Each structure stands twice: as C-alpha cells, then as structure tokens.
Amino acid sequence: MKILVVDDDEFTAQALTSFLEVQNYVVEMTHDGESAWDLVQAFDYDLILLDVILPKLDGIALCQRLRKYGYQMPILLLTGKNSSHEKAVGLDAGADDYLVKPCDPEELVARVRALLRRSNATSMPVLEWDNLRLDPRSCEVTCDGKIIHFTPKEYAMLELFMRNPRRVFSCSAILDRVWSFDSTPGEEAVRTQIKGLRQKLKAVGVVDAIETVYGIGYRLKISDSKKRKKTAKKSAKNDLSEISKQTQQQTLAALAGVWRQFQGRVEQQIDTLVQAATAIEENRIDRDLLTQAHREAHTLGGSLGTFGLSKASGLARKIESLLNPENLKSQQLSLQPKAIKQLNLLTIALRQEVNNYNNTETSISSPTSTSSISSDEKPFLLIIEKDRQLISELFIEADVRGIRAEVATNIQTALKKIYNQTPHLILFDPAVAGTIEKGLEFLNEISVFKQPIPIIVFTSEDSLNYRVEVARKGSKVFLHKPLPANEVLEVVDRALRQNDQTSEAVILAVDDDPQTLAMLQSLLQPWGLKIVTLSEPQKFWDTLEETEPDLLILDIKMPHVSGIELCQVVRNDARWGGLPILFLTAYKDIDSVNQVFNVGADDFVSKPIIGPELVARIINRLERIKLVRTLAETDPVTKLANRHKSSQEIEKFLHLSQRCRQPLCFTILDLQNFKHINNTFGYAIGDSVLREVGQTLRKSFNQEDVVARWGGGEFIICMYGVNRDRARKEIGKILESLNQQEFFAPDGNKLKVNACVGLALYPEDGTELQKLYVSAVRDLSNAKLARGSHV
C-alpha cells in the first residue's frame, strides 16, 4: 500500500512517515499542494494524508480538485483546528476522515487502516501461499498461526508477489512498486531484500517460495496445494463449461441468422424515422409519414433489444415518445425547436448503434473468428458539435474508417462521456459551450487529465488571439469551418495514429500460425502493449515501416521467408539494426538456438509458451529500451530533454505550425554568470544551481512545451501557438522569478543567477530550427548589451 503525506511542516511529515513505515506502508512526502497534485497525476496512491494549511494550494482546495477530477482514494485531513465548522468544510470538500493535531500515532494508524479497509473492501482478501497467510488489513504475515516479522520493504515485496502469483518482476519493476520516487536505490538493494525475505521464510519452514527466473527477475512459485485445487476445479467444471460454451455459440449463431434475414428491414425502418425527422424540421406536414414513423419506432423499441442492442432499443423508445400524436401540436403536427433537435440527434445515434452492430455481426456469427473488430476495440472519437448535418456526415465518414464515434451537444453531456469512457480523441467546436470563455474553460479542464486527451478544435472562429488561446489550452490541431467531413476525418485519423504510436509500446509478431498470433494478443494486450500480427512474411518490410515497432517477435520456420532471414535483413539495415528481436519457436536443439543468436537475436523462447515467462521477458526488454532511450535523451544534471531530443520535438512543432498556420516561439535562456559560479564555488554548486533552474522551468511551462538544456548555462524553451507578445509576458515572469531566487554556497553565502533571454518567432524570424536559433542568439546579444530589462 502506498500513502502520500502532504504537510508543509517537514518535522511533522517525517514523523508521520515514520509511524506509517513501521506498519509496512510505502510512504512518499511532499510539502505543498501543487507538488502533491503533480504527484497524484503521476503515481497511484492508496491513501492521502493531507494537511489543511499548505503553501501554493491549500488542503481543502486540493481535496476539491482531486474529487472533481475523479480521484477516489481515501483522504484523511490533518489540522490544528478543532471546530465543528472546520471539520464540516473538510468533509464537504470530499475528505473521508478528519484528525486534529497533535495526533496519537496509534489512532492515526487505526484510522488509516479503517479507511483502507472501507475503500478496498472487495480487493483486500487475506492472501495465502501454502501455510503462509498475509492479511493486508492488519499488515501481518503468519505461518501456521505464528507471526513473522519483516522489514517494511520485505513485507511490501512479499505482498507484491502474493498479489501477483506467477508474474515475474524485474528488479526495476520492484523498485518502482516498493520504493518511493525520491529514494530509489540501485538494483543491488532489491537483491539484498530478496535475500533477507528468503532467510526469514526459510527460518519458519517456508522454503523456495521466491523463485529466481534467470536473466529476468523474481516470482512466487505456485504451491503444491494450489496445483491440487486447480486440478480438482478443472475436472469438476469441464463438462459444464463445454455445454455452456456450445449453447452460447448456438444461440449467437441463431440470432445472427435472424439478424441477417431482417437487416434490410431494420435499415428501412430507420430511414423512415430519418425522413420523419427531416419533414418535421422543415415544417413539411405528412400525417401518414408521421403515423408510420411512430409505428416503426414502437416496433424497433421491442425488436432491437432481442438482439442485445439495449441502447438502440432505448433510443427507439425515446423517438416513439416524441412522435406520439399527443406530443404533436394538433394543427401543425410539429414539435418545439428543442424537441426537434433532440429527435434529430436520437435518429443519428440510433443509426450509429445499428451500424456498430452490423460491423460486429461477423464476429457474432463466427465466435472463433479473430479478424473482426468489436466496437470497443475501435478508436473512440467524441464529437462535441451541434450541427446535425455535419454530425451525420462525420458519423458516416468515421464508420467507413473504422472509428467509433459518439456525439455530445452540450458540455455537461461531453464531460459525462469523458469521465465514463475516456475517448481516444475529441473533435470540439467551442461554440457548443455558448461563449468563447466557456469553451476555453472546457479545454483547460480536459488538459489537466491524468492521461491528456488529444483535442482537435473545429470552429468558425479564426482570429490569431483565439488560435493562441486554444493552443495554450492544449489543442494540437486547429481546423477552420467549413471543411468537408472526409478532410476532417483525415486529420482525425492521422492524429489517432500518432497518439496510438506514442501512448504504448508496439510489438510486431510474425508467425504463420494464427493460433500463436491470437495467443500473443491475448497475453500481451492486457499489459498495455499494442500487438501487430502478421501471418504473411512477404509483407514484412512494409508492415515494419508502417508500424515502427519497439520489439519484433519472429518464428524460425515460415513459408517463403524464414525468421532467420528476416532477422538478418533487419540487422543489416541502418535504421532498424538496433531493433530488439525475440524468437518464438518449437525448435529447441542446440543448432537452432546457436543459429538464432548468431544472426543477432536478443532472446529466445521455446514453445509451448509459458505465458508469464514470455510476458516478463518482453516487459523486461522494453524496460531496458525505455531506460536506454531516457538516458540518451535526458540531460543528466537537470533531467530536462537534451539537445538531440528537444531538436526532434521542435522539428515536429515546426511541421505542425506550417500545416496549421500557427506561430511558434523559440527562446534561449542563458545564465550569464554561470561560468563565474563554477569557477568561484566549484562544479558541485554549479550543478545544484542548474538542477534548481531546471526544476523551476519544468514547473513553469505546460506539458506540451519543449523545455531543454543545450549545454553550459543555456536553456531552450519552445512554445507552440504563442505569439511574440504572449511569449515575452510568459518568459518575463520566469526571468523575474529566477533573478530573485537565492542559492547558497557551502560557506553559507548567498548567490544569484543573472538570466537573460533571446526570442525568435516562426515564421517571421525563420522557418527552420537553425535560423530560429541564430535569430534568438542575435536577440539575446541585444538584450545583454541593453543591460536592461529581463527580456
């Protein structure tokens, strides 16, 4: 269990941390509300211990923000005030409990346990392995009823293994889960703790509980008693499960046959509803059409539910209610404008639900098929728009491209959909919010999600200031109305692909056995990995270039081209030569193994595949790749991006600026007296100054801005969608803060930095990175000569 302690009194925070660590909790500390908010967005916590009075963002405001954005972990408020009013304010803000300082350690721990029990009532069962029992509620481990005493780290590691039986954890994965972010040691610490854990288990007769998987990590062995239980359960359930499976397949096949028979009839019924909605909107009176539409809506409301389309059935019943003769005006046979709009949206949504079902009908009729894509597997596009005709066109185009689209015609509905099922991308017309200000507020609210959602703004508003504001709120693409639906979806499609490539590791698996490919997907997808499968080796190179995988899985023997040959081709290519390659094959002889490694493979897994072992090998390999990339792209002192990485990001923004006609500000921030600091106080103090400056810059800019160190005391800031005036204003605040910030030498003397900046703007000062850099250097020199202002 991981707990975050937020208290501006370092002594109190340290005392609280000590109380909790003794109880085997993993505890992290921070001393202000804003940094606590940053930590919660970056890491998962089981409970937050929160002081009320905090700098930057007080505890009540932080509590309200956490609840507003859907964080459900228990919050225990701490304060020196004991009035009923203060308690009521805290509880109304979303806190679960309230404790007055100074607090008794025993009471604190008891309240923490109680909150964790309530919040994890269904997820905190007693964990067992043979005669070993771990109770997360009391943090006690017993063997045959006798308590075993572990250190907090040993306990946390044992709990990790017992909660995830058969999963292999690498040393780096254990460090991530057991140690706090600010005190992570090296991998040797994991081995030391494992050794201590094994010795204490061995002392009570529990031998070989923790297994070493060579070259990968550690896992908990399956006990003999569990093996016996699994065998017994499997024997008892085989017949029933087989009967159930056959019945389910027969039912699905029968329903699919009926659906195919009447599919055309359903489409005609929906067409009638659409015609009626259009006639009402255009005030074209057709009593017979309205009567027929009412009857068709009634029929659909009953029939669609039979096929499992419960949502579509509900939509049809709402349409039926709107078309009820009692709801129509007696003379005009019309509806109020609000009802007309609702009717149009309902018919659009109904058609979309039926289209989604038609797209998945192949998988329904053939349960063993793996080629069809369900609506849940399609990328989810949320369209926030009011224009009915445009919505209809966008839905059709999205369906053609295999994109699942839903619509929201107001901000409240949009937020509900976003919270319930996070979309992959949002297409947003700010006019839906009513005013420009409210539209920007919505963008700002979405931008602070734990996993930011890409947003395309599609609007008729086209002023430069508005574009700038939209860009600062996190929108990467700005589309100006009017624009054909196919062009809009082209941009959507491209944005979805880009987001898909950056959000998860991609694995390309090449094997002529479809069962193996299906097995790989089922094993690896739950781990957040994108699996691209290929059964035709002839298409390998095109697929490789298109998917740009992080890891390649190959079979040795395949028709036309063998895995050995594909591996050689990859290793001989300048671009792909370093791609990690894992072989998956039934060949186990020494010659085959030697051949695999001789052509440059990184790993080898033999069939039949042991799922957890394969997952562990792949995750471990990807972790190493990520570490190597991070080291290669990060400045070791400031932890900001280095020149190489930031240059790549800036080039992307330059292309985006050109395509979307938006400005881009390139800034050089130079610490003029940095060399003097190094020479006078030493490089250790110089590095300390760099770290603090880097931290200040990282906190001062948005996530989409590029902040980097290019060497010495030179920092780079690149802001997309920002004009010169806005940039000078933003940078001016940072300069003022940096030039007032005090640093301390070992002898206690205070020192300050002398920061100065130079700005260049795309496209006025250059359309290429090098030209922007030269222009910014020129502006920096002028600023230094002027000796004046911060900018």
mmCIF file of N, CA and C in Angstrom, residues 512-607:
data_model
loop_
_atom_site.group_PDB
_atom_site.id
_atom_site.type_symbol
_atom_site.label_atom_id
_atom_site.label_comp_id
_atom_site.label_asym_id
_atom_site.label_seq_id
_atom_site.Cartn_x
_atom_site.Cartn_y
_atom_site.Cartn_z
ATOM 1 N N ASP A 512 3.385 -17.754 -39.031
ATOM 2 C CA ASP A 512 2.376 -18.269 -39.955
ATOM 3 C C ASP A 512 1.286 -19.051 -39.244
ATOM 4 N N ASP A 513 1.376 -19.196 -37.920
ATOM 5 C CA ASP A 513 0.378 -19.920 -37.143
ATOM 6 C C ASP A 513 -0.598 -18.909 -36.535
ATOM 7 N N PRO A 514 -1.850 -18.847 -37.002
ATOM 8 C CA PRO A 514 -2.806 -17.856 -36.473
ATOM 9 C C PRO A 514 -3.121 -18.062 -35.000
ATOM 10 N N GLN A 515 -3.054 -19.310 -34.523
ATOM 11 C CA GLN A 515 -3.318 -19.549 -33.109
ATOM 12 C C GLN A 515 -2.249 -18.914 -32.232
ATOM 13 N N THR A 516 -1.003 -18.991 -32.675
ATOM 14 C CA THR A 516 0.087 -18.358 -31.922
ATOM 15 C C THR A 516 -0.096 -16.846 -31.887
ATOM 16 N N LEU A 517 -0.477 -16.268 -33.020
ATOM 17 C CA LEU A 517 -0.684 -14.822 -33.072
ATOM 18 C C LEU A 517 -1.830 -14.404 -32.161
ATOM 19 N N ALA A 518 -2.919 -15.183 -32.168
ATOM 20 C CA ALA A 518 -4.056 -14.862 -31.290
ATOM 21 C C ALA A 518 -3.656 -14.986 -29.827
ATOM 22 N N MET A 519 -2.846 -16.003 -29.518
ATOM 23 C CA MET A 519 -2.386 -16.196 -28.144
ATOM 24 C C MET A 519 -1.525 -15.018 -27.691
ATOM 25 N N LEU A 520 -0.645 -14.538 -28.574
ATOM 26 C CA LEU A 520 0.208 -13.393 -28.230
ATOM 27 C C LEU A 520 -0.631 -12.161 -27.931
ATOM 28 N N GLN A 521 -1.669 -11.933 -28.717
ATOM 29 C CA GLN A 521 -2.541 -10.790 -28.466
ATOM 30 C C GLN A 521 -3.220 -10.900 -27.108
ATOM 31 N N SER A 522 -3.738 -12.083 -26.789
ATOM 32 C CA SER A 522 -4.447 -12.248 -25.514
ATOM 33 C C SER A 522 -3.500 -12.123 -24.324
ATOM 34 N N LEU A 523 -2.239 -12.522 -24.502
ATOM 35 C CA LEU A 523 -1.273 -12.438 -23.416
ATOM 36 C C LEU A 523 -0.767 -11.020 -23.182
ATOM 37 N N LEU A 524 -0.516 -10.289 -24.263
ATOM 38 C CA LEU A 524 0.217 -9.031 -24.155
ATOM 39 C C LEU A 524 -0.671 -7.792 -24.112
ATOM 40 N N GLN A 525 -1.852 -7.840 -24.702
ATOM 41 C CA GLN A 525 -2.709 -6.656 -24.710
ATOM 42 C C GLN A 525 -3.098 -6.176 -23.313
ATOM 43 N N PRO A 526 -3.376 -7.092 -22.353
ATOM 44 C CA PRO A 526 -3.717 -6.603 -21.003
ATOM 45 C C PRO A 526 -2.595 -5.820 -20.334
ATOM 46 N N TRP A 527 -1.372 -5.917 -20.853
ATOM 47 C CA TRP A 527 -0.240 -5.201 -20.271
ATOM 48 C C TRP A 527 -0.053 -3.831 -20.914
ATOM 49 N N GLY A 528 -1.039 -3.379 -21.690
ATOM 50 C CA GLY A 528 -0.938 -2.057 -22.307
ATOM 51 C C GLY A 528 -0.039 -2.042 -23.521
ATOM 52 N N LEU A 529 0.178 -3.194 -24.146
ATOM 53 C CA LEU A 529 1.034 -3.284 -25.325
ATOM 54 C C LEU A 529 0.172 -3.389 -26.575
ATOM 55 N N LYS A 530 0.593 -2.731 -27.623
ATOM 56 C CA LYS A 530 -0.117 -2.835 -28.896
ATOM 57 C C LYS A 530 0.538 -3.941 -29.721
ATOM 58 N N ILE A 531 -0.229 -4.930 -30.084
ATOM 59 C CA ILE A 531 0.299 -6.081 -30.807
ATOM 60 C C ILE A 531 -0.167 -6.019 -32.263
ATOM 61 N N VAL A 532 0.790 -5.951 -33.172
ATOM 62 C CA VAL A 532 0.504 -6.016 -34.601
ATOM 63 C C VAL A 532 0.939 -7.394 -35.084
ATOM 64 N N THR A 533 -0.004 -8.157 -35.634
ATOM 65 C CA THR A 533 0.309 -9.519 -36.054
ATOM 66 C C THR A 533 0.403 -9.598 -37.574
ATOM 67 N N LEU A 534 1.290 -10.457 -38.041
ATOM 68 C CA LEU A 534 1.498 -10.634 -39.482
ATOM 69 C C LEU A 534 1.718 -12.118 -39.756
ATOM 70 N N SER A 535 0.864 -12.686 -40.596
ATOM 71 C CA SER A 535 0.971 -14.113 -40.931
ATOM 72 C C SER A 535 1.598 -14.331 -42.307
ATOM 73 N N GLU A 536 1.863 -13.241 -43.046
ATOM 74 C CA GLU A 536 2.462 -13.356 -44.380
ATOM 75 C C GLU A 536 3.821 -12.659 -44.378
ATOM 76 N N PRO A 537 4.902 -13.410 -44.256
ATOM 77 C CA PRO A 537 6.239 -12.804 -44.157
ATOM 78 C C PRO A 537 6.601 -11.934 -45.365
ATOM 79 N N GLN A 538 5.973 -12.168 -46.526
ATOM 80 C CA GLN A 538 6.297 -11.368 -47.711
ATOM 81 C C GLN A 538 5.972 -9.893 -47.504
ATOM 82 N N LYS A 539 5.009 -9.611 -46.617
ATOM 83 C CA LYS A 539 4.608 -8.224 -46.363
ATOM 84 C C LYS A 539 5.362 -7.612 -45.182
ATOM 85 N N PHE A 540 6.435 -8.291 -44.762
ATOM 86 C CA PHE A 540 7.116 -7.883 -43.544
ATOM 87 C C PHE A 540 7.648 -6.460 -43.604
ATOM 88 N N TRP A 541 8.385 -6.123 -44.664
ATOM 89 C CA TRP A 541 9.065 -4.835 -44.671
ATOM 90 C C TRP A 541 8.079 -3.663 -44.684
ATOM 91 N N ASP A 542 7.015 -3.789 -45.469
ATOM 92 C CA ASP A 542 6.005 -2.722 -45.496
ATOM 93 C C ASP A 542 5.357 -2.559 -44.129
ATOM 94 N N THR A 543 5.061 -3.688 -43.464
ATOM 95 C CA THR A 543 4.453 -3.632 -42.135
ATOM 96 C C THR A 543 5.408 -3.032 -41.117
ATOM 97 N N LEU A 544 6.684 -3.391 -41.229
ATOM 98 C CA LEU A 544 7.697 -2.845 -40.318
ATOM 99 C C LEU A 544 7.768 -1.324 -40.435
ATOM 100 N N GLU A 545 7.815 -0.815 -41.665
ATOM 101 C CA GLU A 545 7.904 0.628 -41.889
ATOM 102 C C GLU A 545 6.635 1.343 -41.415
ATOM 103 N N GLU A 546 5.500 0.685 -41.584
ATOM 104 C CA GLU A 546 4.233 1.319 -41.236
ATOM 105 C C GLU A 546 4.018 1.377 -39.728
ATOM 106 N N THR A 547 4.355 0.290 -39.006
ATOM 107 C CA THR A 547 4.050 0.211 -37.569
ATOM 108 C C THR A 547 5.157 0.759 -36.684
ATOM 109 N N GLU A 548 6.417 0.766 -37.173
ATOM 110 C CA GLU A 548 7.565 1.241 -36.390
ATOM 111 C C GLU A 548 7.566 0.635 -34.982
ATOM 112 N N PRO A 549 7.727 -0.691 -34.890
ATOM 113 C CA PRO A 549 7.599 -1.363 -33.589
ATOM 114 C C PRO A 549 8.777 -1.091 -32.658
ATOM 115 N N ASP A 550 8.531 -1.353 -31.369
ATOM 116 C CA ASP A 550 9.583 -1.260 -30.352
ATOM 117 C C ASP A 550 10.266 -2.599 -30.147
ATOM 118 N N LEU A 551 9.606 -3.676 -30.575
ATOM 119 C CA LEU A 551 10.171 -5.017 -30.412
ATOM 120 C C LEU A 551 9.586 -5.921 -31.486
ATOM 121 N N LEU A 552 10.376 -6.889 -31.924
ATOM 122 C CA LEU A 552 9.978 -7.796 -33.002
ATOM 123 C C LEU A 552 10.000 -9.232 -32.504
ATOM 124 N N ILE A 553 8.908 -9.975 -32.744
ATOM 125 C CA ILE A 553 8.824 -11.398 -32.410
ATOM 126 C C ILE A 553 8.772 -12.196 -33.709
ATOM 127 N N LEU A 554 9.650 -13.165 -33.861
ATOM 128 C CA LEU A 554 9.738 -13.946 -35.096
ATOM 129 C C LEU A 554 9.666 -15.439 -34.810
ATOM 130 N N ASP A 555 9.103 -16.169 -35.767
ATOM 131 C CA ASP A 555 9.168 -17.624 -35.758
ATOM 132 C C ASP A 555 10.320 -18.036 -36.674
ATOM 133 N N ILE A 556 10.952 -19.164 -36.373
ATOM 134 C CA ILE A 556 12.096 -19.577 -37.197
ATOM 135 C C ILE A 556 11.625 -20.050 -38.569
ATOM 136 N N LYS A 557 10.712 -20.999 -38.593
ATOM 137 C CA LYS A 557 10.312 -21.607 -39.857
ATOM 138 C C LYS A 557 8.979 -21.056 -40.315
ATOM 139 N N MET A 558 8.989 -20.407 -41.494
ATOM 140 C CA MET A 558 7.772 -19.876 -42.108
ATOM 141 C C MET A 558 7.872 -20.059 -43.618
ATOM 142 N N PRO A 559 6.742 -20.094 -44.317
ATOM 143 C CA PRO A 559 6.791 -20.257 -45.773
ATOM 144 C C PRO A 559 7.393 -19.031 -46.455
ATOM 145 N N HIS A 560 8.083 -19.257 -47.548
ATOM 146 C CA HIS A 560 8.653 -18.217 -48.410
ATOM 147 C C HIS A 560 9.884 -17.546 -47.787
ATOM 148 N N VAL A 561 9.742 -16.996 -46.571
ATOM 149 C CA VAL A 561 10.865 -16.319 -45.924
ATOM 150 C C VAL A 561 10.935 -16.776 -44.473
ATOM 151 N N SER A 562 12.093 -17.247 -44.025
ATOM 152 C CA SER A 562 12.223 -17.729 -42.651
ATOM 153 C C SER A 562 12.485 -16.568 -41.695
ATOM 154 N N GLY A 563 12.268 -16.839 -40.414
ATOM 155 C CA GLY A 563 12.557 -15.832 -39.405
ATOM 156 C C GLY A 563 14.036 -15.497 -39.344
ATOM 157 N N ILE A 564 14.878 -16.493 -39.593
ATOM 158 C CA ILE A 564 16.333 -16.268 -39.604
ATOM 159 C C ILE A 564 16.686 -15.234 -40.680
ATOM 160 N N GLU A 565 16.089 -15.368 -41.848
ATOM 161 C CA GLU A 565 16.369 -14.427 -42.943
ATOM 162 C C GLU A 565 15.838 -13.029 -42.626
ATOM 163 N N LEU A 566 14.660 -12.964 -42.023
ATOM 164 C CA LEU A 566 14.106 -11.656 -41.653
ATOM 165 C C LEU A 566 15.006 -10.973 -40.622
ATOM 166 N N CYS A 567 15.503 -11.739 -39.678
ATOM 167 C CA CYS A 567 16.398 -11.183 -38.657
ATOM 168 C C CYS A 567 17.670 -10.624 -39.301
ATOM 169 N N GLN A 568 18.223 -11.356 -40.250
ATOM 170 C CA GLN A 568 19.430 -10.880 -40.940
ATOM 171 C C GLN A 568 19.162 -9.583 -41.705
ATOM 172 N N VAL A 569 18.001 -9.512 -42.350
ATOM 173 C CA VAL A 569 17.642 -8.303 -43.096
ATOM 174 C C VAL A 569 17.535 -7.098 -42.157
ATOM 175 N N VAL A 570 16.915 -7.309 -41.013
ATOM 176 C CA VAL A 570 16.760 -6.216 -40.043
ATOM 177 C C VAL A 570 18.113 -5.766 -39.511
ATOM 178 N N ARG A 571 18.962 -6.711 -39.152
ATOM 179 C CA ARG A 571 20.267 -6.373 -38.583
ATOM 180 C C ARG A 571 21.171 -5.673 -39.604
ATOM 181 N N ASN A 572 20.947 -5.896 -40.887
ATOM 182 C CA ASN A 572 21.772 -5.266 -41.923
ATOM 183 C C ASN A 572 21.281 -3.876 -42.327
ATOM 184 N N ASP A 573 20.148 -3.449 -41.745
ATOM 185 C CA ASP A 573 19.588 -2.154 -42.115
ATOM 186 C C ASP A 573 20.049 -1.087 -41.127
ATOM 187 N N ALA A 574 20.457 0.082 -41.669
ATOM 188 C CA ALA A 574 20.993 1.148 -40.823
ATOM 189 C C ALA A 574 19.952 1.668 -39.838
ATOM 190 N N ARG A 575 18.706 1.767 -40.274
ATOM 191 C CA ARG A 575 17.676 2.323 -39.397
ATOM 192 C C ARG A 575 17.200 1.327 -38.358
ATOM 193 N N TRP A 576 16.984 0.071 -38.768
ATOM 194 C CA TRP A 576 16.358 -0.911 -37.896
ATOM 195 C C TRP A 576 17.355 -1.856 -37.242
ATOM 196 N N GLY A 577 18.626 -1.642 -37.451
ATOM 197 C CA GLY A 577 19.631 -2.581 -36.957
ATOM 198 C C GLY A 577 19.602 -2.804 -35.457
ATOM 199 N N GLY A 578 19.157 -1.826 -34.685
ATOM 200 C CA GLY A 578 19.144 -1.967 -33.236
ATOM 201 C C GLY A 578 17.826 -2.428 -32.654
ATOM 202 N N LEU A 579 16.868 -2.801 -33.497
ATOM 203 C CA LEU A 579 15.557 -3.225 -33.013
ATOM 204 C C LEU A 579 15.669 -4.543 -32.233
ATOM 205 N N PRO A 580 15.156 -4.618 -30.993
ATOM 206 C CA PRO A 580 15.203 -5.874 -30.228
ATOM 207 C C PRO A 580 14.378 -6.963 -30.919
ATOM 208 N N ILE A 581 14.948 -8.155 -31.001
ATOM 209 C CA ILE A 581 14.292 -9.274 -31.686
ATOM 210 C C ILE A 581 14.240 -10.479 -30.761
ATOM 211 N N LEU A 582 13.037 -11.040 -30.620
ATOM 212 C CA LEU A 582 12.828 -12.235 -29.807
ATOM 213 C C LEU A 582 12.290 -13.341 -30.706
ATOM 214 N N PHE A 583 12.889 -14.522 -30.641
ATOM 215 C CA PHE A 583 12.423 -15.660 -31.431
ATOM 216 C C PHE A 583 11.498 -16.532 -30.596
ATOM 217 N N LEU A 584 10.427 -16.969 -31.236
ATOM 218 C CA LEU A 584 9.414 -17.799 -30.597
ATOM 219 C C LEU A 584 9.230 -19.023 -31.493
ATOM 220 N N THR A 585 9.703 -20.184 -31.051
ATOM 221 C CA THR A 585 9.692 -21.323 -31.955
ATOM 222 C C THR A 585 9.667 -22.639 -31.202
ATOM 223 N N ALA A 586 9.246 -23.696 -31.900
ATOM 224 C CA ALA A 586 9.203 -25.032 -31.303
ATOM 225 C C ALA A 586 10.549 -25.738 -31.369
ATOM 226 N N TYR A 587 11.510 -25.169 -32.113
ATOM 227 C CA TYR A 587 12.828 -25.783 -32.219
ATOM 228 C C TYR A 587 13.635 -25.526 -30.962
ATOM 229 N N LYS A 588 14.157 -26.605 -30.336
ATOM 230 C CA LYS A 588 14.906 -26.467 -29.096
ATOM 231 C C LYS A 588 16.333 -27.016 -29.201
ATOM 232 N N ASP A 589 16.688 -27.543 -30.364
ATOM 233 C CA ASP A 589 18.010 -28.138 -30.492
ATOM 234 C C ASP A 589 19.094 -27.067 -30.456
ATOM 235 N N ILE A 590 20.301 -27.500 -30.116
ATOM 236 C CA ILE A 590 21.424 -26.578 -29.936
ATOM 237 C C ILE A 590 21.728 -25.816 -31.221
ATOM 238 N N ASP A 591 21.658 -26.510 -32.358
ATOM 239 C CA ASP A 591 21.981 -25.851 -33.635
ATOM 240 C C ASP A 591 21.019 -24.687 -33.904
ATOM 241 N N SER A 592 19.736 -24.905 -33.653
ATOM 242 C CA SER A 592 18.745 -23.843 -33.896
ATOM 243 C C SER A 592 18.972 -22.664 -32.959
ATOM 244 N N VAL A 593 19.257 -22.967 -31.691
ATOM 245 C CA VAL A 593 19.496 -21.900 -30.722
ATOM 246 C C VAL A 593 20.733 -21.096 -31.114
ATOM 247 N N ASN A 594 21.805 -21.797 -31.482
ATOM 248 C CA ASN A 594 23.029 -21.091 -31.897
ATOM 249 C C ASN A 594 22.785 -20.246 -33.142
ATOM 250 N N GLN A 595 22.021 -20.796 -34.076
ATOM 251 C CA GLN A 595 21.732 -20.067 -35.318
ATOM 252 C C GLN A 595 20.967 -18.783 -35.020
ATOM 253 N N VAL A 596 20.002 -18.862 -34.104
ATOM 254 C CA VAL A 596 19.203 -17.688 -33.727
ATOM 255 C C VAL A 596 20.090 -16.576 -33.177
ATOM 256 N N PHE A 597 20.961 -16.917 -32.251
ATOM 257 C CA PHE A 597 21.794 -15.884 -31.641
ATOM 258 C C PHE A 597 22.906 -15.425 -32.580
ATOM 259 N N ASN A 598 23.345 -16.283 -33.474
ATOM 260 C CA ASN A 598 24.389 -15.890 -34.425
ATOM 261 C C ASN A 598 23.911 -14.831 -35.413
ATOM 262 N N VAL A 599 22.601 -14.842 -35.736
ATOM 263 C CA VAL A 599 22.098 -13.835 -36.677
ATOM 264 C C VAL A 599 21.683 -12.543 -35.977
ATOM 265 N N GLY A 600 21.823 -12.504 -34.650
ATOM 266 C CA GLY A 600 21.614 -11.234 -33.950
ATOM 267 C C GLY A 600 20.381 -11.151 -33.083
ATOM 268 N N ALA A 601 19.761 -12.296 -32.722
ATOM 269 C CA ALA A 601 18.581 -12.246 -31.862
ATOM 270 C C ALA A 601 18.973 -11.815 -30.449
ATOM 271 N N ASP A 602 18.024 -11.189 -29.750
ATOM 272 C CA ASP A 602 18.262 -10.772 -28.371
ATOM 273 C C ASP A 602 17.768 -11.789 -27.356
ATOM 274 N N ASP A 603 16.781 -12.581 -27.742
ATOM 275 C CA ASP A 603 16.218 -13.536 -26.792
ATOM 276 C C ASP A 603 15.570 -14.676 -27.561
ATOM 277 N N PHE A 604 15.274 -15.765 -26.834
ATOM 278 C CA PHE A 604 14.761 -16.981 -27.450
ATOM 279 C C PHE A 604 13.786 -17.618 -26.469
ATOM 280 N N VAL A 605 12.556 -17.869 -26.901
ATOM 281 C CA VAL A 605 11.552 -18.529 -26.067
ATOM 282 C C VAL A 605 11.008 -19.712 -26.845
ATOM 283 N N SER A 606 11.037 -20.875 -26.230
ATOM 284 C CA SER A 606 10.603 -22.084 -26.927
ATOM 285 C C SER A 606 9.134 -22.361 -26.672
ATOM 286 N N LYS A 607 8.488 -23.002 -27.638
ATOM 287 C CA LYS A 607 7.105 -23.440 -27.493
ATOM 288 C C LYS A 607 7.096 -24.829 -26.874
#
